Short mmCIF file of C-alpha atoms in Angstrom, two decimals:
data_model
loop_
_atom_site.label_atom_id
_atom_site.label_comp_id
_atom_site.label_asym_id
_atom_site.label_seq_id
_atom_site.Cartn_x
_atom_site.Cartn_y
_atom_site.Cartn_z
CA THR A 1 28.73 117.47 -195.25
CA ALA A 2 28.78 121.65 -194.95
CA ALA A 3 25.20 121.42 -195.15
CA GLY A 4 24.96 118.58 -192.52
CA LEU A 5 27.36 120.60 -190.26
CA ALA A 6 24.60 123.86 -189.78
CA LEU A 7 21.63 122.01 -189.90
CA GLY A 8 23.24 119.79 -187.11
CA ILE A 9 24.39 122.18 -184.69
CA TRP A 10 20.78 123.91 -185.21
CA LEU A 11 19.41 120.32 -184.71
CA GLY A 12 21.90 119.98 -181.81
CA HIS A 13 20.03 123.09 -179.85
CA GLY A 14 16.72 121.83 -180.05
CA LEU A 15 17.45 117.88 -178.88
CA THR A 16 19.76 119.12 -175.91
CA ALA A 17 16.44 121.05 -174.59
CA ILE A 18 15.18 117.72 -175.01
CA VAL A 19 17.41 116.11 -173.10
CA ALA A 20 18.04 117.95 -170.41
CA ALA A 21 14.48 118.40 -169.49
CA THR A 22 14.33 114.56 -169.72
CA VAL A 23 17.46 114.17 -167.64
CA SER A 24 15.97 116.89 -164.82
CA GLU A 25 12.28 114.59 -164.68
CA LEU A 26 14.63 111.50 -164.01
CA TYR A 27 17.76 112.75 -162.04
CA TYR A 28 18.22 116.11 -161.12
CA GLN A 29 18.36 119.71 -162.56
CA VAL A 30 20.11 120.63 -165.12
CA THR A 31 19.75 123.52 -167.47
CA ALA A 32 20.90 123.96 -171.05
CA ASP A 33 21.60 127.76 -172.07
CA ALA A 34 24.49 127.16 -174.66
CA VAL A 35 25.09 123.85 -176.60
CA GLN A 36 29.29 123.33 -177.02
CA ILE A 37 30.89 122.50 -180.19
CA SER A 38 33.80 120.80 -179.72
CA ALA A 39 36.36 120.86 -182.77
CA SER A 40 36.82 117.20 -182.83
CA SER A 41 33.36 116.32 -183.39
CA LEU A 42 32.89 119.20 -186.06
CA ALA A 43 36.66 116.94 -187.85
CA LYS A 44 34.65 113.74 -187.49
CA ALA A 45 31.52 115.28 -188.66
CA ILE A 46 34.04 116.14 -191.94
CA ALA A 47 35.63 112.49 -192.08
CA LEU A 48 32.68 111.11 -192.00
CA GLY A 49 30.23 113.27 -194.50
CA LEU A 50 34.00 113.02 -196.81
CA GLY A 51 34.80 109.38 -196.52
CA GLY A 52 31.29 108.46 -196.89
CA THR A 53 31.03 109.78 -199.80
CA LEU A 54 34.32 108.55 -201.34
CA VAL A 55 33.15 105.28 -200.41
CA ALA A 56 29.69 104.79 -201.60
CA ALA A 57 31.35 106.37 -205.05
CA TRP A 58 33.97 104.11 -205.21
CA LEU A 59 31.41 100.66 -206.66
CA PRO A 60 30.04 102.87 -209.21
CA ALA A 61 32.74 104.66 -209.99
CA ARG A 62 35.23 101.23 -210.60
CA GLN A 63 31.65 100.06 -212.19
CA ALA A 64 31.94 102.50 -214.70
CA ALA A 65 35.54 102.40 -215.65
CA ARG A 66 35.53 98.55 -216.10
CA THR A 67 32.21 98.76 -218.18
CA PRO A 68 32.56 98.53 -222.04
CA PRO A 69 31.54 102.17 -223.69
CA LEU A 70 28.74 100.15 -225.77
CA THR A 71 27.53 98.68 -223.06
CA THR A 72 27.47 101.58 -221.24
CA LEU A 73 24.98 103.12 -223.91
CA SER A 74 22.77 100.35 -223.39
CA ARG A 75 20.12 100.85 -219.78
CA ALA A 76 19.30 97.06 -221.12
CA ALA A 77 22.63 95.71 -220.84
CA LEU A 78 23.30 97.77 -217.39
CA GLU A 79 19.69 95.94 -216.33
CA ASP A 80 20.48 92.87 -216.96
CA SER A 81 23.57 92.57 -214.73
CA ALA A 82 21.69 94.25 -212.05
CA ARG A 83 19.30 91.17 -212.01
CA GLY A 84 22.34 89.02 -212.07
CA ARG A 85 23.59 89.77 -209.43
CA LEU A 86 20.32 89.66 -207.67
CA PRO A 87 20.56 86.07 -206.35
CA ARG A 88 24.05 86.19 -205.24
CA LEU A 89 23.22 89.61 -202.93
CA ALA A 90 20.05 88.20 -201.11
CA LEU A 91 22.42 85.74 -199.93
CA ALA A 92 25.04 87.83 -198.72
CA GLY A 93 22.08 89.54 -197.00
CA ALA A 94 20.41 86.25 -195.49
CA LEU A 95 24.14 85.37 -194.30
CA LEU A 96 24.37 88.85 -192.73
CA VAL A 97 21.08 88.67 -190.67
CA MET A 98 21.35 85.35 -189.27
CA GLY A 99 25.06 86.40 -188.24
CA GLY A 100 23.59 89.79 -186.87
CA LEU A 101 20.99 87.69 -185.07
CA ALA A 102 23.63 85.32 -183.56
CA ILE A 103 26.65 87.47 -182.90
CA ALA A 104 23.72 90.21 -180.81
CA PHE A 105 22.56 87.55 -178.82
CA LEU A 106 25.36 84.54 -178.64
CA LEU A 107 28.57 86.80 -178.64
CA PRO A 108 29.31 88.02 -175.40
CA GLY A 109 30.86 91.89 -175.50
CA GLY A 110 27.59 93.89 -174.32
CA VAL A 111 26.30 96.18 -176.01
CA VAL A 112 28.52 97.06 -178.16
CA THR A 113 28.33 93.53 -180.12
CA GLY A 114 24.62 93.81 -179.39
CA PHE A 115 24.49 97.13 -181.98
CA ALA A 116 26.97 95.57 -184.20
CA GLY A 117 24.98 93.03 -184.77
CA LEU A 118 21.97 94.94 -185.01
CA PHE A 119 24.27 96.89 -187.95
CA LEU A 120 24.62 93.88 -189.98
CA MET A 121 20.95 92.45 -189.63
CA ILE A 122 20.16 95.73 -190.74
CA ILE A 123 22.70 95.99 -193.90
CA GLY A 124 21.97 92.86 -194.71
CA ALA A 125 17.34 93.32 -194.52
CA ALA A 126 18.84 96.26 -197.49
CA LEU A 127 20.49 93.57 -199.70
CA ILE A 128 17.51 91.24 -199.87
CA THR A 129 15.23 94.23 -200.80
CA PRO A 130 15.93 94.80 -204.70
CA LEU A 131 15.15 90.70 -204.61
CA GLY A 132 11.91 91.65 -202.96
CA LEU A 133 10.97 94.62 -205.85
CA ARG A 134 11.52 91.76 -208.38
CA LEU A 135 9.73 88.84 -207.25
CA THR A 136 6.85 91.95 -206.39
CA HIS A 137 6.93 92.45 -210.68
CA ARG A 138 6.44 88.65 -210.60
CA LEU A 139 3.55 88.77 -208.55
CA PHE A 140 1.65 91.52 -209.56
CA ASP A 141 2.42 90.68 -213.39
CA LEU A 142 -0.33 87.17 -212.58
CA LEU A 143 -3.29 89.81 -211.31
CA PRO A 144 -5.24 90.75 -214.02
CA GLY A 145 -5.13 94.51 -215.40
CA ARG A 146 -4.14 96.30 -218.83
CA GLY A 147 -2.52 99.94 -219.67
CA ILE A 148 -1.16 102.00 -217.23
CA TRP A 149 -1.64 99.49 -214.46
CA ARG A 150 0.77 97.16 -216.63
CA MET A 151 3.02 99.50 -217.79
CA ALA A 152 4.16 100.19 -213.81
CA VAL A 153 4.22 96.72 -213.38
CA ARG A 154 6.92 96.12 -215.78
CA ASP A 155 8.73 99.58 -215.14
CA LEU A 156 9.34 98.16 -211.05
CA ASP A 157 11.40 94.76 -213.45
CA ARG A 158 12.81 97.38 -216.39
CA HIS A 159 14.33 99.94 -213.85
CA LEU A 160 15.45 97.57 -211.11
CA SER A 161 19.17 98.61 -210.33
CA ARG A 162 17.42 102.26 -209.12
CA LEU A 163 14.29 101.59 -207.54
CA GLY A 164 16.01 98.99 -206.08
CA THR A 165 18.57 100.97 -204.36
CA ALA A 166 15.49 103.81 -203.34
CA ALA A 167 13.02 100.61 -201.78
CA ALA A 168 15.98 99.88 -199.75
CA ALA A 169 16.48 103.33 -198.34
CA LEU A 170 13.23 104.03 -197.78
CA MET A 171 13.10 100.07 -196.10
CA VAL A 172 15.68 101.11 -193.62
CA ALA A 173 14.27 103.92 -192.66
CA LEU A 174 10.83 102.39 -192.39
CA SER A 175 12.08 99.84 -190.55
CA ALA A 176 14.51 101.79 -187.89
CA SER A 177 10.74 103.82 -186.92
CA VAL A 178 8.93 99.46 -186.88
CA GLY A 179 11.82 98.79 -184.45
CA VAL A 180 11.52 101.74 -182.40
CA ALA A 181 7.61 101.90 -181.86
CA VAL A 182 7.47 98.19 -181.40
CA MET A 183 10.66 98.42 -178.30
CA VAL A 184 9.20 101.77 -176.95
CA ASP A 185 5.46 100.06 -176.73
CA SER A 186 6.61 96.66 -174.93
CA MET A 187 8.50 98.69 -172.69
CA ARG A 188 5.24 101.05 -172.40
CA GLY A 189 3.06 98.59 -171.23
CA SER A 190 5.53 96.45 -169.24
CA VAL A 191 6.33 99.93 -167.14
CA SER A 192 2.74 100.89 -167.25
CA ASP A 193 1.41 96.97 -165.88
CA TRP A 194 4.05 97.27 -163.06
CA LEU A 195 3.27 100.40 -161.21
CA ARG A 196 -0.10 99.42 -161.48
CA ALA A 197 1.00 96.54 -159.69
CA LEU A 198 3.05 98.00 -157.64
CA LEU A 199 0.92 100.99 -156.72
CA THR A 200 -1.73 99.35 -154.38
CA ALA A 201 -2.78 101.39 -151.81
CA ASP A 202 -5.00 104.53 -151.47
CA LEU A 203 -2.52 107.66 -150.69
CA TYR A 204 0.48 108.27 -150.36
CA VAL A 205 2.29 110.38 -147.96
CA ALA A 206 5.32 112.31 -148.13
CA ALA A 207 6.77 115.67 -146.84
CA GLU A 208 6.88 119.24 -149.24
CA GLY A 209 10.38 118.81 -149.19
CA PHE A 210 10.48 114.84 -150.58
CA ALA A 211 12.47 115.58 -153.61
CA ASP A 212 15.10 117.31 -151.87
CA GLY A 213 15.10 114.54 -149.37
CA ALA A 214 13.28 115.66 -146.91
CA SER A 215 11.55 112.93 -144.44
CA LEU A 216 8.41 113.01 -142.14
CA PRO A 217 8.71 114.15 -138.82
CA ALA A 218 8.34 111.55 -136.57
CA HIS A 219 5.20 112.92 -135.35
CA VAL A 220 3.87 113.49 -138.17
CA ALA A 221 4.09 109.53 -139.45
CA GLU A 222 2.89 108.56 -135.93
CA THR A 223 -0.24 110.01 -136.18
CA ALA A 224 -0.91 109.60 -140.42
CA LYS A 225 0.09 105.40 -139.13
CA ARG A 226 -3.09 106.41 -136.37
CA LEU A 227 -5.23 107.13 -138.54
CA PRO A 228 -9.13 105.82 -137.52
CA ALA A 229 -9.84 105.38 -141.37
CA VAL A 230 -6.74 103.54 -142.14
CA ASP A 231 -6.97 99.56 -142.66
CA SER A 232 -2.93 98.82 -142.81
CA TYR A 233 0.10 101.02 -143.85
CA SER A 234 3.62 100.65 -145.34
CA SER A 235 6.69 102.58 -144.58
CA TYR A 236 9.58 103.24 -146.73
CA ARG A 237 13.00 104.99 -146.01
CA ASP A 238 15.43 105.12 -148.67
CA ARG A 239 19.53 105.49 -148.73
CA THR A 240 21.96 106.04 -150.92
CA LEU A 241 24.70 103.41 -151.09
CA ARG A 242 28.25 102.93 -152.84
CA LEU A 243 27.91 99.43 -154.00
CA SER A 244 30.97 98.15 -156.63
CA GLY A 245 31.80 102.16 -158.49
CA LYS A 246 27.95 102.90 -158.85
CA ARG A 247 25.05 104.99 -156.82
CA VAL A 248 22.42 102.05 -155.39
CA GLU A 249 19.02 102.60 -153.95
CA LEU A 250 18.76 100.43 -150.55
CA VAL A 251 14.85 100.90 -148.99
CA ALA A 252 13.97 100.09 -145.47
CA ALA A 253 10.52 98.98 -146.03
CA THR A 254 7.51 97.95 -143.66
CA LEU A 255 5.49 95.94 -145.91
CA ALA A 256 1.59 95.33 -146.21
CA PRO A 257 -0.05 91.97 -147.53
CA ALA A 258 -1.06 94.71 -150.21
CA SER A 259 2.09 96.14 -150.65
CA ARG A 260 3.69 93.11 -150.67
CA ALA A 261 1.09 91.47 -153.62
CA GLY A 262 2.54 94.34 -155.70
CA PHE A 263 5.85 92.48 -155.96
CA ASP A 264 7.02 90.46 -159.46
CA PHE A 265 9.69 88.10 -158.35
CA THR A 266 12.23 87.12 -161.21
CA ALA A 267 13.95 84.54 -159.63
CA ARG A 268 13.39 83.39 -155.88
CA GLY A 269 14.80 80.46 -153.96
CA ILE A 270 12.50 77.10 -152.81
CA ALA A 271 11.75 78.39 -149.56
CA ASP A 272 8.48 81.69 -149.30
CA PRO A 273 10.40 84.89 -150.16
CA TRP A 274 8.46 86.57 -147.86
CA ALA A 275 9.79 84.37 -144.72
CA LEU A 276 13.29 85.16 -145.73
CA PHE A 277 12.75 88.54 -146.07
CA ASP A 278 11.15 88.83 -142.35
CA ARG A 279 14.35 87.52 -141.08
CA GLY A 280 16.52 89.80 -142.66
CA GLN A 281 17.30 88.58 -145.79
CA VAL A 282 17.13 91.39 -148.52
CA LEU A 283 15.18 91.82 -151.89
CA ILE A 284 17.41 93.32 -155.16
CA SER A 285 15.97 94.12 -158.38
CA GLU A 286 16.23 92.73 -161.36
CA PRO A 287 19.04 95.51 -162.97
CA LEU A 288 21.30 94.94 -159.52
CA ALA A 289 21.03 91.61 -160.48
CA HIS A 290 22.10 91.59 -163.82
CA ARG A 291 25.07 93.97 -162.95
CA LEU A 292 26.51 92.18 -159.74
CA ASP A 293 25.25 88.77 -161.37
CA LEU A 294 23.26 87.28 -158.36
CA GLY A 295 20.74 85.78 -157.63
CA ALA A 296 18.71 84.05 -155.13
CA GLY A 297 20.53 83.11 -152.32
CA GLY A 298 23.93 85.21 -153.13
CA ARG A 299 25.92 87.01 -151.08
CA LEU A 300 25.77 90.72 -151.08
CA ARG A 301 28.19 93.00 -149.05
CA LEU A 302 26.61 96.49 -147.74
CA PRO A 303 28.47 99.11 -146.17
CA THR A 304 26.91 100.54 -142.90
CA PRO A 305 28.38 102.64 -139.93
CA ALA A 306 29.67 99.70 -138.46
CA GLY A 307 31.70 98.54 -141.99
CA ASP A 308 30.87 95.73 -144.64
CA ALA A 309 28.12 93.40 -143.47
CA GLU A 310 26.55 90.00 -145.82
CA PHE A 311 23.80 89.82 -146.57
CA THR A 312 21.73 86.87 -148.19
CA VAL A 313 19.66 87.89 -151.91
CA ALA A 314 15.44 86.37 -151.31
CA ALA A 315 14.71 86.89 -154.04
CA VAL A 316 15.21 88.94 -157.72
CA PHE A 317 12.05 91.56 -158.52
CA ARG A 318 11.00 92.80 -161.57
CA ASP A 319 12.05 97.14 -161.33
CA PHE A 320 11.78 99.57 -163.61
CA ALA A 321 12.56 102.15 -160.81
CA SER A 322 16.71 102.34 -161.12
CA GLU A 323 18.98 101.37 -163.64
CA HIS A 324 21.05 101.12 -161.18
CA GLY A 325 19.72 99.02 -159.11
CA ARG A 326 17.05 98.86 -155.88
CA LEU A 327 17.55 96.40 -152.68
CA PHE A 328 14.64 95.88 -150.25
CA LEU A 329 15.38 95.07 -146.53
CA ASP A 330 13.23 94.66 -143.43
CA ARG A 331 13.10 97.68 -140.99
CA ARG A 332 13.41 96.10 -138.78
CA ALA A 333 16.67 94.83 -139.99
CA TYR A 334 17.54 97.88 -141.41
CA GLN A 335 17.40 99.73 -137.94
CA ARG A 336 20.23 97.01 -136.34
CA TYR A 337 22.81 98.31 -138.63
CA TRP A 338 21.82 101.78 -139.63
CA PRO A 339 20.52 103.69 -136.37
CA ASP A 340 17.94 105.92 -137.90
CA PRO A 341 14.12 106.00 -137.06
CA ALA A 342 13.46 108.61 -140.19
CA VAL A 343 10.73 107.84 -142.73
CA ASP A 344 10.30 108.81 -146.40
CA THR A 345 6.90 107.91 -147.78
CA LEU A 346 3.65 106.48 -146.24
CA ALA A 347 1.63 104.24 -148.52
CA LEU A 348 -1.58 104.12 -146.47
CA PHE A 349 -4.76 101.72 -146.98
CA SER A 350 -8.15 101.83 -146.38
CA ALA A 351 -11.64 100.21 -146.98
CA GLN A 352 -12.91 104.31 -147.27
CA GLY A 353 -11.37 105.15 -150.32
CA ALA A 354 -8.12 107.95 -151.19
CA ALA A 355 -11.00 110.67 -150.16
CA ALA A 356 -11.49 109.85 -147.43
CA LEU A 357 -7.88 109.09 -146.42
CA ALA A 358 -7.12 112.82 -147.56
CA ARG A 359 -9.73 114.14 -145.31
CA ALA A 360 -8.91 112.73 -142.68
CA ALA A 361 -5.05 113.46 -143.16
CA GLY A 362 -5.87 116.78 -143.64
CA ALA A 363 -8.01 117.53 -140.30
CA ALA A 364 -5.31 115.64 -138.25
CA LEU A 365 -2.28 117.45 -139.62
CA PRO A 366 -3.78 120.77 -141.05
CA ASP A 367 -0.14 122.21 -141.20
CA ALA A 368 1.95 119.39 -141.26
CA GLY A 369 3.33 120.26 -145.14
CA LEU A 370 2.52 117.02 -146.72
CA VAL A 371 2.15 115.44 -149.81
CA LEU A 372 -1.07 113.10 -150.39
CA THR A 373 -0.91 111.97 -153.48
CA ALA A 374 -3.22 108.77 -154.85
CA ALA A 375 -2.05 105.80 -156.33
CA ARG A 376 -3.72 107.13 -160.13
CA GLU A 377 -2.11 110.47 -159.99
CA ILE A 378 1.26 108.84 -159.49
CA HIS A 379 0.42 106.49 -162.02
CA ARG A 380 -0.82 109.24 -163.96
CA GLU A 381 2.58 111.37 -163.71
CA SER A 382 4.71 108.29 -164.15
CA MET A 383 3.49 107.94 -167.73
CA ALA A 384 3.95 111.18 -168.72
CA VAL A 385 7.33 111.38 -167.48
CA PHE A 386 8.02 108.50 -169.73
CA ASP A 387 6.63 109.81 -172.80
CA ARG A 388 8.44 112.81 -172.58
CA THR A 389 11.62 110.99 -172.14
CA PHE A 390 10.95 109.03 -175.20
CA ARG A 391 9.93 112.11 -177.45
CA ILE A 392 14.22 112.21 -178.46
CA THR A 393 13.10 109.00 -180.48
CA GLU A 394 9.96 110.27 -182.21
CA VAL A 395 12.14 113.10 -183.41
CA LEU A 396 15.21 110.68 -184.63
CA ARG A 397 12.61 108.80 -186.48
CA LEU A 398 11.06 111.60 -188.58
CA LEU A 399 14.84 112.49 -189.52
CA SER A 400 15.03 109.22 -190.57
CA LEU A 401 11.94 109.06 -192.49
CA LEU A 402 13.54 112.41 -194.32
CA VAL A 403 16.30 111.36 -194.74
CA ALA A 404 15.04 108.76 -197.15
CA PHE A 405 12.32 110.68 -198.77
CA ILE A 406 15.18 111.84 -199.92
CA GLY A 407 16.49 109.09 -201.17
CA VAL A 408 13.46 108.03 -202.63
CA LEU A 409 13.29 111.47 -204.53
CA THR A 410 17.04 111.88 -205.48
CA ALA A 411 16.34 108.05 -207.25
CA LEU A 412 13.26 108.71 -208.98
CA MET A 413 14.70 111.99 -210.20
CA ALA A 414 17.54 110.14 -212.05
CA VAL A 415 14.91 107.36 -213.27
CA GLN A 416 12.63 110.27 -215.17
CA LEU A 417 16.03 111.84 -216.39
CA GLU A 418 17.04 108.63 -217.95
CA ARG A 419 13.58 108.16 -219.24
CA SER A 420 12.48 111.80 -220.55
CA LYS A 421 13.08 110.31 -224.33
CA GLU A 422 10.95 107.27 -223.53
CA TYR A 423 8.44 109.34 -222.21
CA ALA A 424 8.60 112.03 -224.95
CA VAL A 425 7.65 108.82 -227.36
CA LEU A 426 4.54 107.50 -224.82
CA ARG A 427 3.32 110.74 -225.60
CA ALA A 428 3.74 111.25 -229.47
CA LEU A 429 1.96 107.71 -229.15
CA GLY A 430 -1.44 109.23 -227.83
CA LEU A 431 -0.34 109.12 -223.99
CA THR A 432 -1.95 112.15 -222.33
CA ARG A 433 -0.04 114.03 -219.57
CA GLN A 434 -2.14 112.55 -216.60
CA GLN A 435 -1.88 109.14 -218.11
CA VAL A 436 2.12 110.10 -217.96
CA GLY A 437 1.85 111.07 -214.28
CA THR A 438 -0.48 108.47 -213.20
CA LEU A 439 2.57 106.06 -214.29
CA ILE A 440 4.86 107.35 -212.22
CA LEU A 441 2.88 107.40 -209.25
CA LEU A 442 1.57 103.37 -209.51
CA GLU A 443 5.27 102.74 -209.81
CA SER A 444 6.23 104.78 -206.82
CA GLY A 445 3.22 103.34 -204.49
CA THR A 446 4.23 100.21 -205.35
CA LEU A 447 7.48 100.84 -204.74
CA GLY A 448 6.55 102.74 -201.23
CA LEU A 449 4.08 99.43 -200.54
CA LEU A 450 7.19 97.51 -201.03
CA ALA A 451 9.45 98.92 -198.96
CA GLY A 452 6.56 99.19 -195.87
CA VAL A 453 6.04 95.49 -196.20
CA LEU A 454 9.67 94.73 -196.30
CA ALA A 455 9.86 96.60 -193.10
CA ILE A 456 8.07 95.02 -190.75
CA PRO A 457 9.61 91.79 -190.40
CA THR A 458 13.03 93.57 -190.03
CA GLY A 459 11.38 96.11 -187.86
CA ILE A 460 10.40 93.18 -185.66
CA ALA A 461 13.70 91.79 -185.27
CA MET A 462 15.06 94.94 -184.63
CA ALA A 463 13.07 95.82 -182.20
CA TRP A 464 13.48 92.11 -180.71
CA VAL A 465 16.94 93.09 -180.62
CA LEU A 466 16.74 96.16 -178.92
CA THR A 467 14.19 94.65 -176.24
CA GLU A 468 16.24 91.31 -175.65
CA ALA A 469 19.65 91.93 -176.15
CA ILE A 470 20.74 95.56 -176.09
CA GLN A 471 18.90 97.04 -173.25
CA LEU A 472 19.00 94.04 -171.25
CA ARG A 473 22.58 94.50 -171.16
CA ALA A 474 22.51 97.94 -171.08
CA PHE A 475 19.99 98.89 -168.33
CA GLY A 476 18.75 94.69 -167.29
CA TRP A 477 15.48 95.30 -167.91
CA SER A 478 13.38 92.31 -168.99
CA MET A 479 10.61 92.72 -170.49
CA PRO A 480 7.64 91.33 -172.34
CA PHE A 481 8.25 91.37 -176.05
CA VAL A 482 4.37 92.54 -177.22
CA VAL A 483 4.23 94.03 -181.17
CA SER A 484 0.94 95.38 -182.02
CA ALA A 485 -0.97 96.24 -185.00
CA GLY A 486 -0.52 100.06 -184.62
CA PRO A 487 2.52 100.38 -185.70
CA LEU A 488 2.92 97.84 -188.46
CA TRP A 489 -0.06 99.44 -190.16
CA LEU A 490 0.80 103.06 -189.69
CA THR A 491 4.28 101.80 -191.59
CA LEU A 492 2.91 100.22 -194.23
CA GLY A 493 1.08 104.20 -194.53
CA LEU A 494 3.97 105.84 -194.24
CA GLY A 495 5.98 103.99 -196.90
CA VAL A 496 3.32 104.66 -199.65
CA LEU A 497 2.51 108.39 -198.59
CA ALA A 498 6.63 108.68 -198.20
CA ALA A 499 7.10 107.45 -202.27
CA LEU A 500 3.93 109.27 -203.34
CA LEU A 501 5.26 112.32 -201.95
CA ALA A 502 8.56 111.91 -203.21
CA SER A 503 6.92 111.23 -207.03
CA LEU A 504 4.93 114.43 -206.73
CA TYR A 505 7.42 116.50 -208.49
CA PRO A 506 9.01 113.72 -210.94
CA ALA A 507 5.37 113.11 -212.15
CA TRP A 508 4.80 116.91 -212.41
CA ARG A 509 7.90 117.28 -214.66
CA SER A 510 7.79 114.15 -216.83
CA ALA A 511 3.83 114.94 -217.67
CA TRP A 512 3.96 118.72 -217.93
CA HIS A 513 7.82 118.34 -220.27
CA ASP A 514 7.42 119.34 -223.57
CA PRO A 515 8.50 116.23 -225.71
CA ALA A 516 9.16 118.16 -228.75
CA PRO A 517 12.66 119.08 -227.92
CA GLN A 518 13.34 115.21 -226.76
CA LEU A 519 11.90 113.42 -230.19
CA ARG A 520 14.77 115.90 -232.45
CA GLU A 521 17.14 114.78 -230.61
CA ASP A 522 16.30 111.29 -232.34
#
């Protein structure tokens, strides 16, 4: 616990900088010069560290106290007892997995029940893992092979109590890595497709101080609209409103046909949404619809300078721009309630392309202080921001793998300590140092492969819960659930690699340890 406190404070400095950079890019500028360490956080960490240790030690301590001394001296008796518990553990694990999924998707309670169901599902998968190790032993036992390979396969079942725990720890870490990777890939693909559909204009025009709320001067907006190269345009005016205690963004828009084609409606009535939009009804984003429990045809009250006004929802559209929600209103309807002629941004369309538009705008408005941006540049920068936003998840994935690596190393060291006499006898019977090391590496590689194989379905289920339940409840975003092969192959490789790396020191120690002292004890 003391080491964890020191490392946690050090890690907090680095993670705070990453989070501060993300907040600055997405919301507002923040600085994190120093990490604030509260006494309550330290107390919670100490309670978790010491309490977790006592809870983890209680079951083996209870078992050790109740085990007869003769059984304690027999490793075979301990392994027979462990094998006898496998069916019950696997059944309990399967029930926890199904119960966790039911809680995550069916039980009301928002994000809390989603995470509770996810936790139960992970615990259930961990309980199933030891049985998977024994089934792997039986499967590999059917394959042809002799010598060291046969001994390695046999040892998977002979040391199930130790290796099953190590495999479960590695499986949980790998499944978390798979789950986060699949969720992020699904979201990244959805955001990229959404941006490509939405950014249909050739050139976007804004004032230099747009990020600070600056709008386009009236004469600049009118000149840009009437450039000879412009075939059509869309204009946007953003206004922040308070709705049900949260900030939402109202966008007053004049939308060209190409801009309208970029909207992906998730809920719409019988009538054409754009005809209703032109008559003064609003389009609301999916997060806002989820938060307010609104759909097409619903009624929405908005605060205006003249008092609250009621609007009808024409349709709900998919939107990743804000988790609080956005709504679009036709500019003519907007000006009936808000006497505001300003324009924040223009989207210009031209058959001549973005370069010709930029040259024409630069020539017509040489000193207007404009920011001219092509759609592909906005897409590229937006995806770069997305990748930086999820940088912290990569750090946490590496940390989970490091913890699992330490767990596997500890379990393998315990196994090698118990088997020191066995290795001494094998050396005396003619096994070389290289063969002892190979034996341990084969056992560990098989354990890592099993952990990777079991982590794939567990991780996919985790990603499913994260994407379809937790993320939808937290942000109101729905997106296609996409599983690509890359993270799955990477998981298998990481599982084998982590187990092999963890076995290097035990293999070296067992292979080069002098067997004579152990033989003299017998």
